[in-house]
C-alpha cells in the first residue's frame, strides 16, 4: 500500500497519494493525505449526498472511529444516514437538528446540482476541509454556476453545480484556499486559509490544480464529461 507521507519540501501534491477504499475515485487517500498535513482536531464530519453510504467520501472515516452525519434524499436502513432534502434555505436548520458542532474536520458535498448554493449558505459550522464536486466541463478560467433551483437535481448533462473558478472565489469569500483536484476531474479540495498558513502548505495556481473530466461522453478518444446542455449557466 502507498504510504501517506509528508513531502520533505512540503510540496503539497495529493495526486501521488490517491487511494480508493470506499470513495468513488481516490478521495479516501487524498483526505488522509490532507489530514496528515493539517492534523485532526475533532474527528467529526458531515457528508451531504451519499446515496446508500457504500461509496462516498466519509465512509472510511466512519469505519475508523470518526463521528458524523451522512445525509441523502433516498430511503435507507443505515443508522448513520439521515433522509433529508437539503437546499440552501434549510441546510443550517438540518445541521442544527442533528447537533453538528461549530467546528468539524471535514465537510463533503455531492448533490449533483445545487452544491455551490448549499455550501454558500452554510454558516452554523466551520469545517477545516471541504470536499465538493465541481463541473470540470468548464476550464479553470471560466466562472459559471447553475441558477439556484430548490427542486433541482442531477441532469446527467453539463448543466450542474459550478466551475472550479466559481468555487475558488466562493471558497475565498468563506476563508478557504483551493488546494487540489483529484485526477478524475470530479472533486475539488479546500482547506481553511488559517490552516494553510499554519502548516505552510504551498498553494498552486488554479490552472495547475484543475483536472479535466475523465468521465462521460468520449470524443475522439477523450472523455469530455456529461453531454452538453444547451441551457447556459450563469456568470458569477
Short mmCIF file of C-alpha atoms in Angstrom, two decimals:
data_model
loop_
_atom_site.label_atom_id
_atom_site.label_comp_id
_atom_site.label_asym_id
_atom_site.label_seq_id
_atom_site.Cartn_x
_atom_site.Cartn_y
_atom_site.Cartn_z
CA UNK A 1 0.00 0.00 0.00
CA UNK A 2 1.03 3.56 -0.53
CA UNK A 3 2.41 5.41 2.46
CA UNK A 4 0.75 8.69 3.39
CA UNK A 5 3.90 10.71 3.92
CA UNK A 6 4.73 14.37 4.21
CA UNK A 7 6.81 15.60 1.32
CA UNK A 8 10.25 16.67 2.51
CA UNK A 9 9.87 20.11 0.95
CA UNK A 10 6.16 20.28 1.82
CA UNK A 11 5.40 20.19 -1.90
CA UNK A 12 1.71 19.59 -1.35
CA UNK A 13 0.72 17.08 -4.04
CA UNK A 14 -2.36 15.00 -3.33
CA UNK A 15 -2.31 13.23 -6.67
CA UNK A 16 0.56 10.97 -5.62
CA UNK A 17 -1.43 9.56 -2.72
CA UNK A 18 -4.90 8.80 -4.02
CA UNK A 19 -6.42 5.61 -2.60
CA UNK A 20 -9.89 4.21 -3.22
CA UNK A 21 -11.34 2.33 -0.25
CA UNK A 22 -14.99 3.41 -0.12
CA UNK A 23 -14.79 6.54 -2.26
CA UNK A 24 -15.83 6.86 -5.91
CA UNK A 25 -12.35 7.74 -7.10
CA UNK A 26 -9.23 8.28 -4.97
CA UNK A 27 -10.73 10.63 -2.41
CA UNK A 28 -10.05 8.35 0.58
CA UNK A 29 -6.28 8.61 0.18
CA UNK A 30 -6.42 12.32 -0.61
CA UNK A 31 -8.40 13.05 2.55
CA UNK A 32 -5.89 11.07 4.63
CA UNK A 33 -3.05 12.97 2.95
CA UNK A 34 -4.61 16.34 3.78
CA UNK A 35 -5.27 15.31 7.39
CA UNK A 36 -1.67 14.12 7.68
CA UNK A 37 -0.59 17.66 6.83
CA UNK A 38 -3.00 19.67 8.96
CA UNK A 39 -3.73 17.21 11.76
CA UNK A 40 -7.02 16.01 13.20
CA UNK A 41 -8.89 18.10 15.76
CA UNK A 42 -12.46 16.92 16.11
CA UNK A 43 -12.84 13.56 14.28
CA UNK A 44 -16.21 14.94 13.15
CA UNK A 45 -17.58 15.08 9.61
CA UNK A 46 -20.66 15.89 7.54
CA UNK A 47 -21.36 14.45 4.12
CA UNK A 48 -24.32 15.67 2.08
CA UNK A 49 -25.08 13.30 -0.79
CA UNK A 50 -24.04 9.69 -0.02
CA UNK A 51 -26.76 7.55 -1.66
CA UNK A 52 -26.67 4.36 0.49
CA UNK A 53 -23.25 5.12 2.01
CA UNK A 54 -21.36 2.26 0.39
CA UNK A 55 -19.40 4.57 -1.93
CA UNK A 56 -18.78 8.03 -0.51
CA UNK A 57 -16.05 10.28 0.86
CA UNK A 58 -16.54 9.75 4.62
CA UNK A 59 -17.32 6.05 4.98
CA UNK A 60 -13.63 5.29 5.54
CA UNK A 61 -13.53 7.86 8.35
CA UNK A 62 -16.68 6.36 9.89
CA UNK A 63 -15.07 2.92 9.80
CA UNK A 64 -12.10 4.37 11.69
CA UNK A 65 -13.86 5.76 14.76
CA UNK A 66 -14.88 9.16 13.40
CA UNK A 67 -18.36 10.51 14.19
CA UNK A 68 -20.55 12.32 11.76
CA UNK A 69 -23.74 12.76 9.82
CA UNK A 70 -24.39 11.35 6.35
CA UNK A 71 -27.36 12.88 4.55
CA UNK A 72 -29.22 11.84 1.42
CA UNK A 73 -32.69 12.06 -0.07
CA UNK A 74 -33.12 8.31 -0.57
CA UNK A 75 -34.63 5.86 1.90
CA UNK A 76 -32.04 3.65 3.58
CA UNK A 77 -31.65 1.31 6.52
CA UNK A 78 -28.45 2.81 7.88
CA UNK A 79 -28.37 4.28 11.37
CA UNK A 80 -25.81 6.80 10.13
CA UNK A 81 -27.64 8.17 7.09
CA UNK A 82 -30.37 10.75 7.59
CA UNK A 83 -33.07 11.23 4.95
CA UNK A 84 -33.30 14.94 4.17
CA UNK A 85 -33.80 17.09 1.08
CA UNK A 86 -31.05 19.65 1.60
CA UNK A 87 -31.44 23.07 -0.02
CA UNK A 88 -29.90 26.46 0.69
CA UNK A 89 -32.88 27.58 2.77
CA UNK A 90 -32.86 24.60 5.18
CA UNK A 91 -29.27 23.36 5.37
CA UNK A 92 -28.43 25.24 8.58
CA UNK A 93 -31.62 24.07 10.29
CA UNK A 94 -30.87 20.47 9.29
CA UNK A 95 -27.33 20.65 10.64
CA UNK A 96 -28.59 22.14 13.89
CA UNK A 97 -31.28 19.44 14.09
CA UNK A 98 -28.51 16.83 14.25
CA UNK A 99 -26.39 18.85 16.69
CA UNK A 100 -23.49 19.35 14.30
CA UNK A 101 -20.71 21.15 16.24
CA UNK A 102 -19.46 24.61 15.30
CA UNK A 103 -16.12 23.15 14.22
CA UNK A 104 -15.67 19.91 12.28
CA UNK A 105 -12.73 18.45 10.41
CA UNK A 106 -14.47 17.66 7.12
CA UNK A 107 -17.47 18.64 5.02
CA UNK A 108 -18.23 16.82 1.75
CA UNK A 109 -20.98 17.95 -0.66
CA UNK A 110 -22.09 15.99 -3.71
CA UNK A 111 -25.73 16.64 -4.58
CA UNK A 112 -25.35 16.93 -8.36
CA UNK A 113 -26.88 20.39 -8.79
CA UNK A 114 -27.13 22.99 -6.01
CA UNK A 115 -23.77 22.16 -4.40
CA UNK A 116 -22.46 25.74 -4.78
CA UNK A 117 -25.54 27.33 -3.24
CA UNK A 118 -25.67 24.90 -0.32
CA UNK A 119 -22.01 25.48 0.58
CA UNK A 120 -22.53 29.22 0.29
CA UNK A 121 -25.49 29.01 2.69
CA UNK A 122 -23.77 27.04 5.47
CA UNK A 123 -22.99 29.22 8.48
CA UNK A 124 -23.59 27.06 11.57
CA UNK A 125 -20.38 25.03 11.28
CA UNK A 126 -16.85 25.74 10.08
CA UNK A 127 -15.21 22.69 8.53
CA UNK A 128 -11.42 22.71 8.29
CA UNK A 129 -11.55 20.81 4.99
CA UNK A 130 -14.22 20.98 2.30
CA UNK A 131 -14.58 18.42 -0.50
CA UNK A 132 -17.04 19.42 -3.22
CA UNK A 133 -17.96 18.19 -6.68
CA UNK A 134 -17.03 20.69 -9.39
CA UNK A 135 -18.12 20.92 -13.02
CA UNK A 136 -14.93 20.17 -14.90
CA UNK A 137 -16.64 20.73 -18.25
CA UNK A 138 -15.50 24.33 -17.81
CA UNK A 139 -11.80 25.23 -17.99
CA UNK A 140 -10.15 26.89 -14.98
CA UNK A 141 -10.52 30.44 -16.34
CA UNK A 142 -14.34 30.27 -16.55
CA UNK A 143 -16.58 31.16 -13.59
CA UNK A 144 -20.06 29.62 -14.01
CA UNK A 145 -22.81 28.35 -11.73
CA UNK A 146 -26.30 26.91 -12.21
CA UNK A 147 -29.22 29.17 -11.40
CA UNK A 148 -30.46 28.18 -7.96
CA UNK A 149 -33.43 25.85 -8.04
CA UNK A 150 -34.56 24.22 -4.77
CA UNK A 151 -36.11 21.41 -6.82
CA UNK A 152 -33.02 20.96 -8.99
CA UNK A 153 -31.28 17.60 -9.21
CA UNK A 154 -28.99 15.55 -11.41
CA UNK A 155 -29.47 16.20 -15.13
CA UNK A 156 -26.64 13.92 -16.33
CA UNK A 157 -25.68 16.77 -18.64
CA UNK A 158 -23.16 19.61 -18.38
CA UNK A 159 -25.75 21.77 -16.56
CA UNK A 160 -24.93 21.18 -12.90
CA UNK A 161 -23.00 22.65 -9.98
CA UNK A 162 -20.33 25.22 -10.66
CA UNK A 163 -16.95 25.55 -12.31
CA UNK A 164 -13.72 25.30 -10.38
CA UNK A 165 -13.09 29.05 -10.59
CA UNK A 166 -16.57 29.80 -9.24
CA UNK A 167 -15.89 27.52 -6.26
CA UNK A 168 -12.46 29.04 -5.74
CA UNK A 169 -13.98 32.52 -5.49
CA UNK A 170 -16.71 31.28 -3.16
CA UNK A 171 -14.14 29.48 -1.03
CA UNK A 172 -12.02 32.60 -0.71
CA UNK A 173 -15.07 34.58 0.42
CA UNK A 174 -15.64 31.97 3.15
CA UNK A 175 -11.96 31.81 4.19
CA UNK A 176 -10.77 28.78 2.20
CA UNK A 177 -8.00 28.10 -0.29
CA UNK A 178 -8.25 25.67 -3.18
CA UNK A 179 -5.51 23.08 -2.69
CA UNK A 180 -6.22 20.24 -5.11
CA UNK A 181 -8.46 18.33 -7.50
CA UNK A 182 -8.38 14.57 -7.88
CA UNK A 183 -7.36 13.10 -11.21
CA UNK A 184 -10.85 12.12 -12.39
CA UNK A 185 -11.93 15.76 -12.52
CA UNK A 186 -14.81 15.24 -10.08
CA UNK A 187 -13.91 16.62 -6.65
CA UNK A 188 -12.10 19.76 -5.51
CA UNK A 189 -10.47 20.11 -2.08
CA UNK A 190 -10.35 23.26 0.02
CA UNK A 191 -8.59 23.97 3.31
CA UNK A 192 -9.22 26.84 5.71
CA UNK A 193 -6.76 29.62 4.91
CA UNK A 194 -5.63 29.79 8.55
CA UNK A 195 -4.67 26.11 8.38
CA UNK A 196 -2.86 26.64 5.08
CA UNK A 197 -0.77 29.37 6.68
CA UNK A 198 -0.22 27.50 9.94
CA UNK A 199 1.02 24.38 8.20
CA UNK A 200 2.92 26.20 5.45
CA UNK A 201 1.08 24.50 2.61
CA UNK A 202 2.34 25.67 -0.77
CA UNK A 203 -0.58 26.75 -2.92
CA UNK A 204 -0.56 26.19 -6.66
CA UNK A 205 -2.20 28.14 -9.44
CA UNK A 206 -5.74 27.05 -10.34
CA UNK A 207 -4.59 26.17 -13.87
CA UNK A 208 -2.15 23.66 -12.40
CA UNK A 209 -4.69 22.28 -9.94
CA UNK A 210 -7.57 21.85 -12.41
CA UNK A 211 -8.21 18.38 -13.79
CA UNK A 212 -10.37 17.81 -16.89
CA UNK A 213 -13.20 15.23 -16.86
CA UNK A 214 -12.31 11.56 -17.12
CA UNK A 215 -15.95 10.51 -17.30
CA UNK A 216 -18.99 10.91 -19.52
CA UNK A 217 -19.07 11.18 -23.31
CA UNK A 218 -15.92 10.27 -25.22
CA UNK A 219 -15.00 12.36 -28.29
CA UNK A 220 -12.00 11.40 -30.40
CA UNK A 221 -10.94 9.00 -27.69
CA UNK A 222 -11.00 11.65 -24.93
CA UNK A 223 -13.61 11.83 -22.11
CA UNK A 224 -15.41 15.20 -22.23
CA UNK A 225 -17.78 14.97 -19.28
CA UNK A 226 -21.54 14.73 -19.42
CA UNK A 227 -23.44 15.55 -22.61
CA UNK A 228 -23.57 19.25 -23.39
CA UNK A 229 -26.73 21.03 -22.30
CA UNK A 230 -27.90 23.98 -24.37
CA UNK A 231 -29.00 25.81 -21.23
CA UNK A 232 -26.43 28.43 -20.28
CA UNK A 233 -25.00 28.51 -16.78
CA UNK A 234 -24.68 31.96 -15.22
CA UNK A 235 -21.51 34.00 -14.82
CA UNK A 236 -20.53 34.58 -11.22
#
